[in-house]
Amino acid sequence: MSVPPESSDAEAPRAAKPGLDDSLREVGAAGKAALASAGDTGRALRRLVSADLALARSAFGRALAWAGVAIIFGASAWLLCAGALIALLQRLGWSWLQSLSVTALVSIGVTVLAAWKVGQYFDHTGLHATRRQLQRLGLFDEHDDADEDGDTDPGAAR
């Protein structure tokens, strides 16, 4: 009796399957690759935190410098400029109220500009890039789903 040709095809896939040793080696290699990837992710996150802290330190220093500029300008140099401007406006025929009002508006404008610059630089101290990455990893999520009553189920209030 001859062997049907289908039986030789049926044995071919069984012979192509890897053995237990080969499967364990593949699983081990995949585990090592995953561990290496986790290590790379940790190092990248550490570098990100370090760079973000360096940016925050720099921004804090710049914010303090701008605050110092605002204080110095407001306390000393502006007094001399305001006095000269008031005298000039008086000479041009403006009243005391008009002269003082114009100098006060200019002073307020410079103060607003300096406060805006301070706010811009203080915004860099928020570690925004680090927070985004930690949220992507699911860590330190600042926006909890719980409301003020402590209810964590959004559908429970319905």
Short mmCIF file of N, CA, C and O in Angstrom, two decimals, residues 20-147:
data_model
loop_
_atom_site.label_atom_id
_atom_site.label_comp_id
_atom_site.label_asym_id
_atom_site.label_seq_id
_atom_site.Cartn_x
_atom_site.Cartn_y
_atom_site.Cartn_z
N LEU A 20 11.10 23.45 22.36
CA LEU A 20 10.92 24.17 23.63
C LEU A 20 12.14 25.04 23.94
O LEU A 20 11.99 26.18 24.39
N ASP A 21 13.32 24.53 23.68
CA ASP A 21 14.54 25.31 23.94
C ASP A 21 14.58 26.59 23.10
O ASP A 21 14.92 27.66 23.59
N ASP A 22 14.23 26.44 21.83
CA ASP A 22 14.21 27.62 20.95
C ASP A 22 13.17 28.64 21.41
O ASP A 22 13.41 29.84 21.40
N SER A 23 12.01 28.16 21.82
CA SER A 23 10.95 29.07 22.29
C SER A 23 11.39 29.79 23.55
O SER A 23 11.16 31.00 23.70
N LEU A 24 12.04 29.09 24.46
CA LEU A 24 12.53 29.73 25.70
C LEU A 24 13.60 30.77 25.39
O LEU A 24 13.64 31.83 26.02
N ARG A 25 14.46 30.48 24.43
CA ARG A 25 15.48 31.46 24.04
C ARG A 25 14.83 32.71 23.45
O ARG A 25 15.25 33.83 23.73
N GLU A 26 13.80 32.51 22.62
CA GLU A 26 13.10 33.66 22.04
C GLU A 26 12.40 34.50 23.10
O GLU A 26 12.44 35.73 23.06
N VAL A 27 11.77 33.82 24.05
CA VAL A 27 11.11 34.54 25.15
C VAL A 27 12.14 35.28 25.99
O VAL A 27 11.95 36.44 26.39
N GLY A 28 13.27 34.66 26.27
CA GLY A 28 14.33 35.31 27.03
C GLY A 28 14.89 36.52 26.30
O GLY A 28 15.14 37.57 26.90
N ALA A 29 15.10 36.37 24.99
CA ALA A 29 15.60 37.49 24.21
C ALA A 29 14.60 38.64 24.19
O ALA A 29 14.98 39.82 24.30
N ALA A 30 13.31 38.31 24.08
CA ALA A 30 12.28 39.36 24.11
C ALA A 30 12.24 40.04 25.48
O ALA A 30 12.08 41.26 25.57
N GLY A 31 12.41 39.28 26.53
CA GLY A 31 12.45 39.87 27.88
C GLY A 31 13.65 40.79 28.05
O GLY A 31 13.53 41.88 28.64
N LYS A 32 14.80 40.37 27.56
CA LYS A 32 15.99 41.22 27.64
C LYS A 32 15.80 42.50 26.84
O LYS A 32 16.21 43.57 27.27
N ALA A 33 15.18 42.38 25.66
CA ALA A 33 14.92 43.57 24.85
C ALA A 33 13.95 44.51 25.56
O ALA A 33 14.13 45.73 25.54
N ALA A 34 12.93 43.96 26.21
CA ALA A 34 11.98 44.79 26.94
C ALA A 34 12.66 45.48 28.12
O ALA A 34 12.40 46.65 28.40
N LEU A 35 13.53 44.76 28.81
CA LEU A 35 14.26 45.35 29.94
C LEU A 35 15.20 46.46 29.46
O LEU A 35 15.29 47.52 30.09
N ALA A 36 15.87 46.22 28.35
CA ALA A 36 16.74 47.26 27.79
C ALA A 36 15.94 48.48 27.38
O ALA A 36 16.36 49.62 27.61
N SER A 37 14.78 48.26 26.80
CA SER A 37 13.91 49.36 26.41
C SER A 37 13.43 50.15 27.63
O SER A 37 13.39 51.38 27.61
N ALA A 38 13.08 49.45 28.69
CA ALA A 38 12.66 50.13 29.92
C ALA A 38 13.81 50.93 30.51
O ALA A 38 13.62 52.05 31.00
N GLY A 39 15.01 50.39 30.44
CA GLY A 39 16.19 51.14 30.92
C GLY A 39 16.43 52.39 30.09
O GLY A 39 16.73 53.46 30.64
N ASP A 40 16.29 52.26 28.78
CA ASP A 40 16.45 53.43 27.90
C ASP A 40 15.39 54.49 28.20
O ASP A 40 15.67 55.68 28.22
N THR A 41 14.16 54.04 28.45
CA THR A 41 13.08 54.97 28.79
C THR A 41 13.38 55.68 30.10
O THR A 41 13.18 56.89 30.22
N GLY A 42 13.87 54.94 31.08
CA GLY A 42 14.23 55.55 32.36
C GLY A 42 15.34 56.58 32.23
O GLY A 42 15.29 57.65 32.83
N ARG A 43 16.36 56.25 31.45
CA ARG A 43 17.45 57.21 31.23
C ARG A 43 16.95 58.45 30.50
O ARG A 43 17.34 59.57 30.83
N ALA A 44 16.09 58.26 29.51
CA ALA A 44 15.54 59.41 28.78
C ALA A 44 14.69 60.28 29.70
O ALA A 44 14.77 61.52 29.64
N LEU A 45 13.91 59.66 30.56
CA LEU A 45 13.09 60.43 31.50
C LEU A 45 13.97 61.18 32.50
O LEU A 45 13.70 62.33 32.84
N ARG A 46 15.06 60.54 32.95
CA ARG A 46 15.99 61.21 33.87
C ARG A 46 16.63 62.41 33.20
O ARG A 46 16.74 63.49 33.79
N ARG A 47 17.03 62.26 31.93
CA ARG A 47 17.61 63.40 31.19
C ARG A 47 16.58 64.51 31.00
O ARG A 47 16.91 65.69 31.10
N LEU A 48 15.33 64.13 30.75
CA LEU A 48 14.28 65.13 30.58
C LEU A 48 14.06 65.90 31.88
O LEU A 48 13.96 67.13 31.86
N VAL A 49 14.00 65.20 33.00
CA VAL A 49 13.81 65.88 34.29
C VAL A 49 14.99 66.81 34.57
O VAL A 49 14.81 67.95 35.01
N SER A 50 16.18 66.34 34.28
CA SER A 50 17.37 67.17 34.51
C SER A 50 17.34 68.43 33.65
O SER A 50 17.61 69.53 34.13
N ALA A 51 17.00 68.28 32.37
CA ALA A 51 16.93 69.44 31.48
C ALA A 51 15.79 70.37 31.89
O ALA A 51 15.94 71.60 31.83
N ASP A 52 14.68 69.81 32.33
CA ASP A 52 13.54 70.63 32.74
C ASP A 52 13.88 71.42 34.01
O ASP A 52 13.52 72.59 34.14
N LEU A 53 14.62 70.80 34.93
CA LEU A 53 15.03 71.52 36.14
C LEU A 53 16.04 72.62 35.81
O LEU A 53 16.01 73.70 36.41
N ALA A 54 16.93 72.35 34.85
CA ALA A 54 17.87 73.39 34.43
C ALA A 54 17.14 74.57 33.81
O ALA A 54 17.47 75.73 34.09
N LEU A 55 16.12 74.29 33.00
CA LEU A 55 15.31 75.36 32.42
C LEU A 55 14.57 76.13 33.51
O LEU A 55 14.50 77.37 33.47
N ALA A 56 14.06 75.42 34.50
CA ALA A 56 13.34 76.08 35.60
C ALA A 56 14.28 76.99 36.39
O ALA A 56 13.91 78.11 36.75
N ARG A 57 15.50 76.52 36.66
CA ARG A 57 16.47 77.37 37.38
C ARG A 57 16.81 78.61 36.59
O ARG A 57 16.86 79.73 37.12
N SER A 58 17.03 78.44 35.29
CA SER A 58 17.35 79.58 34.44
C SER A 58 16.19 80.56 34.38
O SER A 58 16.38 81.78 34.46
N ALA A 59 14.98 80.04 34.22
CA ALA A 59 13.80 80.91 34.14
C ALA A 59 13.59 81.64 35.46
O ALA A 59 13.20 82.81 35.48
N PHE A 60 13.84 80.97 36.58
CA PHE A 60 13.67 81.62 37.88
C PHE A 60 14.67 82.78 38.02
O PHE A 60 14.30 83.87 38.48
N GLY A 61 15.90 82.56 37.60
CA GLY A 61 16.90 83.63 37.66
C GLY A 61 16.52 84.81 36.78
O GLY A 61 16.67 85.97 37.17
N ARG A 62 16.02 84.51 35.59
CA ARG A 62 15.61 85.59 34.69
C ARG A 62 14.41 86.35 35.24
O ARG A 62 14.31 87.57 35.10
N ALA A 63 13.49 85.62 35.86
CA ALA A 63 12.32 86.27 36.45
C ALA A 63 12.75 87.20 37.57
O ALA A 63 12.24 88.33 37.70
N LEU A 64 13.69 86.76 38.39
CA LEU A 64 14.19 87.63 39.45
C LEU A 64 14.91 88.85 38.88
O LEU A 64 14.80 89.96 39.43
N ALA A 65 15.65 88.65 37.80
CA ALA A 65 16.34 89.78 37.19
C ALA A 65 15.34 90.80 36.67
O ALA A 65 15.52 92.02 36.86
N TRP A 66 14.28 90.32 36.00
CA TRP A 66 13.26 91.25 35.51
C TRP A 66 12.52 91.94 36.66
O TRP A 66 12.14 93.11 36.55
N ALA A 67 12.31 91.22 37.74
CA ALA A 67 11.68 91.84 38.91
C ALA A 67 12.59 92.93 39.46
O ALA A 67 12.13 94.02 39.85
N GLY A 68 13.89 92.67 39.47
CA GLY A 68 14.84 93.69 39.92
C GLY A 68 14.84 94.91 39.01
O GLY A 68 14.90 96.05 39.48
N VAL A 69 14.75 94.67 37.70
CA VAL A 69 14.68 95.78 36.75
C VAL A 69 13.43 96.61 37.01
O VAL A 69 13.48 97.85 37.01
N ALA A 70 12.33 95.95 37.24
CA ALA A 70 11.08 96.66 37.49
C ALA A 70 11.17 97.50 38.77
O ALA A 70 10.72 98.65 38.81
N ILE A 71 11.78 96.95 39.80
CA ILE A 71 11.90 97.68 41.06
C ILE A 71 12.84 98.87 40.92
O ILE A 71 12.54 99.99 41.35
N ILE A 72 13.99 98.63 40.31
CA ILE A 72 14.97 99.72 40.14
C ILE A 72 14.41 100.83 39.27
O ILE A 72 14.52 102.01 39.59
N PHE A 73 13.77 100.42 38.16
CA PHE A 73 13.21 101.43 37.27
C PHE A 73 12.11 102.21 37.97
O PHE A 73 12.04 103.43 37.86
N GLY A 74 11.25 101.52 38.68
CA GLY A 74 10.13 102.18 39.34
C GLY A 74 10.55 103.05 40.50
O GLY A 74 9.89 104.05 40.79
N ALA A 75 11.64 102.70 41.19
CA ALA A 75 12.01 103.42 42.41
C ALA A 75 12.96 104.58 42.19
O ALA A 75 12.91 105.55 42.93
N SER A 76 13.84 104.50 41.21
CA SER A 76 14.84 105.57 41.10
C SER A 76 14.79 106.35 39.78
O SER A 76 14.48 107.54 39.79
N ALA A 77 15.04 105.69 38.69
CA ALA A 77 15.16 106.41 37.42
C ALA A 77 13.84 107.05 36.99
O ALA A 77 13.85 108.15 36.44
N TRP A 78 12.75 106.39 37.28
CA TRP A 78 11.49 106.95 36.85
C TRP A 78 11.15 108.23 37.59
O TRP A 78 10.50 109.11 37.03
N LEU A 79 11.59 108.34 38.82
CA LEU A 79 11.33 109.59 39.55
C LEU A 79 11.96 110.78 38.83
O LEU A 79 11.33 111.85 38.72
N LEU A 80 13.17 110.60 38.35
CA LEU A 80 13.82 111.69 37.63
C LEU A 80 13.13 111.96 36.29
O LEU A 80 12.89 113.13 35.92
N CYS A 81 12.79 110.92 35.57
CA CYS A 81 12.11 111.10 34.28
C CYS A 81 10.72 111.71 34.46
O CYS A 81 10.31 112.57 33.67
N ALA A 82 10.02 111.27 35.48
CA ALA A 82 8.68 111.80 35.72
C ALA A 82 8.75 113.28 36.07
O ALA A 82 7.92 114.08 35.60
N GLY A 83 9.71 113.63 36.89
CA GLY A 83 9.88 115.05 37.23
C GLY A 83 10.18 115.89 36.00
O GLY A 83 9.62 116.98 35.82
N ALA A 84 11.06 115.41 35.14
CA ALA A 84 11.39 116.14 33.92
C ALA A 84 10.19 116.22 32.99
O ALA A 84 9.93 117.27 32.38
N LEU A 85 9.43 115.15 32.88
CA LEU A 85 8.25 115.16 32.01
C LEU A 85 7.17 116.10 32.55
O LEU A 85 6.56 116.86 31.78
N ILE A 86 6.99 116.10 33.84
CA ILE A 86 5.99 117.01 34.43
C ILE A 86 6.39 118.46 34.19
O ILE A 86 5.57 119.30 33.82
N ALA A 87 7.68 118.76 34.37
CA ALA A 87 8.15 120.13 34.13
C ALA A 87 7.97 120.52 32.67
O ALA A 87 7.57 121.66 32.36
N LEU A 88 8.25 119.60 31.76
CA LEU A 88 8.09 119.88 30.34
C LEU A 88 6.62 120.13 30.00
O LEU A 88 6.29 121.08 29.27
N LEU A 89 5.74 119.29 30.52
CA LEU A 89 4.32 119.46 30.23
C LEU A 89 3.77 120.75 30.84
O LEU A 89 2.90 121.40 30.24
N GLN A 90 4.29 121.14 32.01
CA GLN A 90 3.87 122.40 32.61
C GLN A 90 4.30 123.58 31.74
O GLN A 90 3.57 124.55 31.57
N ARG A 91 5.49 123.49 31.19
CA ARG A 91 6.01 124.55 30.34
C ARG A 91 5.20 124.69 29.05
O ARG A 91 5.05 125.78 28.50
N LEU A 92 4.65 123.51 28.58
CA LEU A 92 3.83 123.52 27.36
C LEU A 92 2.40 124.00 27.63
O LEU A 92 1.59 124.07 26.72
N GLY A 93 2.09 124.29 28.88
CA GLY A 93 0.78 124.83 29.20
C GLY A 93 -0.22 123.83 29.73
O GLY A 93 -1.40 124.14 29.90
N TRP A 94 0.21 122.59 30.02
CA TRP A 94 -0.70 121.61 30.58
C TRP A 94 -0.93 121.91 32.06
O TRP A 94 -0.07 122.46 32.74
N SER A 95 -2.05 121.47 32.56
CA SER A 95 -2.33 121.64 33.99
C SER A 95 -1.55 120.59 34.79
O SER A 95 -1.03 119.62 34.24
N TRP A 96 -1.49 120.80 36.10
CA TRP A 96 -0.82 119.84 36.97
C TRP A 96 -1.48 118.47 36.88
O TRP A 96 -0.82 117.44 36.84
N LEU A 97 -2.80 118.43 36.85
CA LEU A 97 -3.52 117.16 36.77
C LEU A 97 -3.20 116.41 35.49
O LEU A 97 -2.94 115.21 35.51
N GLN A 98 -3.17 117.11 34.37
CA GLN A 98 -2.84 116.46 33.11
C GLN A 98 -1.40 115.96 33.11
O GLN A 98 -1.12 114.84 32.67
N SER A 99 -0.48 116.74 33.59
CA SER A 99 0.93 116.36 33.61
C SER A 99 1.16 115.13 34.49
O SER A 99 1.86 114.19 34.10
N LEU A 100 0.57 115.15 35.68
CA LEU A 100 0.73 114.01 36.58
C LEU A 100 0.04 112.76 36.04
O LEU A 100 0.54 111.64 36.22
N SER A 101 -1.09 112.94 35.38
CA SER A 101 -1.83 111.80 34.83
C SER A 101 -1.03 111.10 33.73
O SER A 101 -0.98 109.87 33.65
N VAL A 102 -0.42 111.86 32.85
CA VAL A 102 0.37 111.27 31.76
C VAL A 102 1.55 110.49 32.33
O VAL A 102 1.82 109.36 31.90
N THR A 103 2.26 111.06 33.28
CA THR A 103 3.40 110.35 33.86
C THR A 103 2.93 109.10 34.62
O THR A 103 3.62 108.07 34.60
N ALA A 104 1.79 109.17 35.27
CA ALA A 104 1.28 107.99 35.97
C ALA A 104 0.91 106.88 34.98
O ALA A 104 1.18 105.70 35.23
N LEU A 105 0.30 107.23 33.85
CA LEU A 105 -0.05 106.22 32.85
C LEU A 105 1.18 105.56 32.25
O LEU A 105 1.19 104.34 32.02
N VAL A 106 2.22 106.34 31.98
CA VAL A 106 3.47 105.76 31.47
C VAL A 106 4.07 104.82 32.51
O VAL A 106 4.54 103.72 32.19
N SER A 107 4.04 105.21 33.77
CA SER A 107 4.57 104.39 34.85
C SER A 107 3.80 103.07 34.97
O SER A 107 4.39 102.01 35.13
N ILE A 108 2.48 103.17 34.87
CA ILE A 108 1.66 101.95 34.94
C ILE A 108 1.96 101.04 33.75
O ILE A 108 2.06 99.82 33.90
N GLY A 109 2.15 101.60 32.58
CA GLY A 109 2.48 100.80 31.40
C GLY A 109 3.78 100.03 31.56
O GLY A 109 3.86 98.83 31.23
N VAL A 110 4.81 100.69 32.07
CA VAL A 110 6.10 100.01 32.27
C VAL A 110 5.97 98.93 33.35
O VAL A 110 6.52 97.84 33.22
N THR A 111 5.21 99.22 34.38
CA THR A 111 5.01 98.24 35.45
C THR A 111 4.28 97.00 34.93
O THR A 111 4.64 95.87 35.26
N VAL A 112 3.27 97.20 34.09
CA VAL A 112 2.54 96.07 33.51
C VAL A 112 3.45 95.25 32.62
O VAL A 112 3.42 94.01 32.65
N LEU A 113 4.29 95.90 31.82
CA LEU A 113 5.23 95.18 30.97
C LEU A 113 6.17 94.32 31.81
O LEU A 113 6.39 93.14 31.51
N ALA A 114 6.73 94.89 32.87
CA ALA A 114 7.66 94.14 33.72
C ALA A 114 6.95 92.97 34.41
O ALA A 114 7.50 91.87 34.50
N ALA A 115 5.74 93.18 34.89
CA ALA A 115 5.00 92.10 35.54
C ALA A 115 4.67 90.99 34.54
O ALA A 115 4.72 89.80 34.87
N TRP A 116 4.36 91.35 33.30
CA TRP A 116 4.09 90.36 32.26
C TRP A 116 5.33 89.50 31.98
O TRP A 116 5.24 88.29 31.85
N LYS A 117 6.49 90.15 31.90
CA LYS A 117 7.74 89.41 31.66
C LYS A 117 8.04 88.47 32.83
O LYS A 117 8.48 87.34 32.62
N VAL A 118 7.80 88.93 34.04
CA VAL A 118 8.01 88.06 35.21
C VAL A 118 7.10 86.85 35.12
O VAL A 118 7.52 85.71 35.35
N GLY A 119 5.85 87.06 34.76
CA GLY A 119 4.91 85.95 34.63
C GLY A 119 5.32 84.96 33.55
O GLY A 119 5.19 83.75 33.72
N GLN A 120 5.85 85.48 32.44
CA GLN A 120 6.31 84.60 31.37
C GLN A 120 7.45 83.70 31.85
O GLN A 120 7.46 82.50 31.58
N TYR A 121 8.41 84.27 32.55
CA TYR A 121 9.54 83.47 32.99
C TYR A 121 9.17 82.53 34.13
O TYR A 121 9.67 81.41 34.21
N PHE A 122 8.27 82.93 35.00
CA PHE A 122 7.83 82.02 36.06
C PHE A 122 7.04 80.85 35.49
O PHE A 122 7.00 79.79 36.10
N ASP A 123 6.42 81.02 34.34
CA ASP A 123 5.70 79.92 33.72
C ASP A 123 6.65 78.79 33.35
O ASP A 123 6.26 77.62 33.36
N HIS A 124 7.90 79.10 33.03
CA HIS A 124 8.88 78.07 32.68
C HIS A 124 9.29 77.23 33.89
O HIS A 124 9.93 76.20 33.71
N THR A 125 8.98 77.66 35.08
CA THR A 125 9.36 76.89 36.27
C THR A 125 8.35 75.77 36.55
O THR A 125 8.50 75.06 37.54
N GLY A 126 7.34 75.59 35.71
CA GLY A 126 6.29 74.62 35.96
C GLY A 126 6.62 73.19 35.56
O GLY A 126 5.79 72.30 35.75
N LEU A 127 7.80 72.91 35.01
CA LEU A 127 8.21 71.57 34.59
C LEU A 127 7.17 70.93 33.66
O LEU A 127 6.79 69.78 33.83
N HIS A 128 6.74 71.66 32.67
CA HIS A 128 5.66 71.21 31.81
C HIS A 128 6.03 69.95 31.02
O HIS A 128 5.20 69.04 30.89
N ALA A 129 7.23 69.89 30.47
CA ALA A 129 7.61 68.72 29.67
C ALA A 129 7.67 67.46 30.53
O ALA A 129 7.23 66.39 30.13
N THR A 130 8.20 67.59 31.74
CA THR A 130 8.26 66.45 32.65
C THR A 130 6.86 66.00 33.03
O THR A 130 6.57 64.80 33.06
N ARG A 131 5.98 66.92 33.32
CA ARG A 131 4.61 66.56 33.68
C ARG A 131 3.91 65.84 32.54
O ARG A 131 3.19 64.87 32.75
N ARG A 132 4.12 66.32 31.31
CA ARG A 132 3.49 65.65 30.15
C ARG A 132 3.97 64.21 30.03
O ARG A 132 3.18 63.30 29.80
N GLN A 133 5.28 64.00 30.19
CA GLN A 133 5.81 62.65 30.05
C GLN A 133 5.33 61.75 31.18
O GLN A 133 5.01 60.59 30.96
N LEU A 134 5.28 62.27 32.40
CA LEU A 134 4.80 61.47 33.52
C LEU A 134 3.32 61.13 33.34
O LEU A 134 2.88 60.03 33.70
N GLN A 135 2.55 62.04 32.79
CA GLN A 135 1.14 61.75 32.53
C GLN A 135 0.99 60.71 31.44
O GLN A 135 0.10 59.86 31.50
N ARG A 136 1.85 60.75 30.44
CA ARG A 136 1.80 59.72 29.39
C ARG A 136 2.11 58.35 29.95
O ARG A 136 1.62 57.34 29.46
N LEU A 137 2.97 58.32 30.97
CA LEU A 137 3.29 57.05 31.62
C LEU A 137 2.23 56.64 32.63
O LEU A 137 2.30 55.56 33.19
N GLY A 138 1.28 57.54 32.89
CA GLY A 138 0.23 57.23 33.85
C GLY A 138 0.60 57.55 35.29
O GLY A 138 -0.08 57.12 36.22
N LEU A 139 1.67 58.31 35.49
CA LEU A 139 2.13 58.66 36.83
C LEU A 139 1.79 60.11 37.13
O LEU A 139 1.85 60.96 36.27
N PHE A 140 1.47 60.39 38.37
CA PHE A 140 1.26 61.75 38.86
C PHE A 140 0.26 62.52 38.01
O PHE A 140 0.51 63.64 37.61
N ASP A 141 -0.87 61.91 37.72
CA ASP A 141 -1.91 62.57 36.96
C ASP A 141 -2.55 63.63 37.84
O ASP A 141 -3.09 63.33 38.89
N GLU A 142 -2.48 64.89 37.41
CA GLU A 142 -3.00 66.00 38.21
C GLU A 142 -4.49 66.17 38.07
O GLU A 142 -5.12 66.84 38.86
N HIS A 143 -5.09 65.60 37.05
CA HIS A 143 -6.52 65.79 36.79
C HIS A 143 -7.26 64.50 37.16
O HIS A 143 -7.49 63.65 36.31
N ASP A 144 -7.58 64.36 38.42
CA ASP A 144 -8.32 63.19 38.86
C ASP A 144 -9.76 63.28 38.38
O ASP A 144 -10.33 64.36 38.28
N ASP A 145 -10.36 62.14 38.13
CA ASP A 145 -11.75 62.10 37.69
C ASP A 145 -12.71 62.29 38.85
O ASP A 145 -13.90 62.47 38.66
N ALA A 146 -12.20 62.21 40.08
CA ALA A 146 -13.07 62.33 41.25
C ALA A 146 -13.53 63.77 41.42
O ALA A 146 -12.77 64.71 41.25
N ASP A 147 -14.81 63.93 41.76
CA ASP A 147 -15.30 65.28 42.01
C ASP A 147 -15.11 65.62 43.49
O ASP A 147 -14.51 64.86 44.24
#
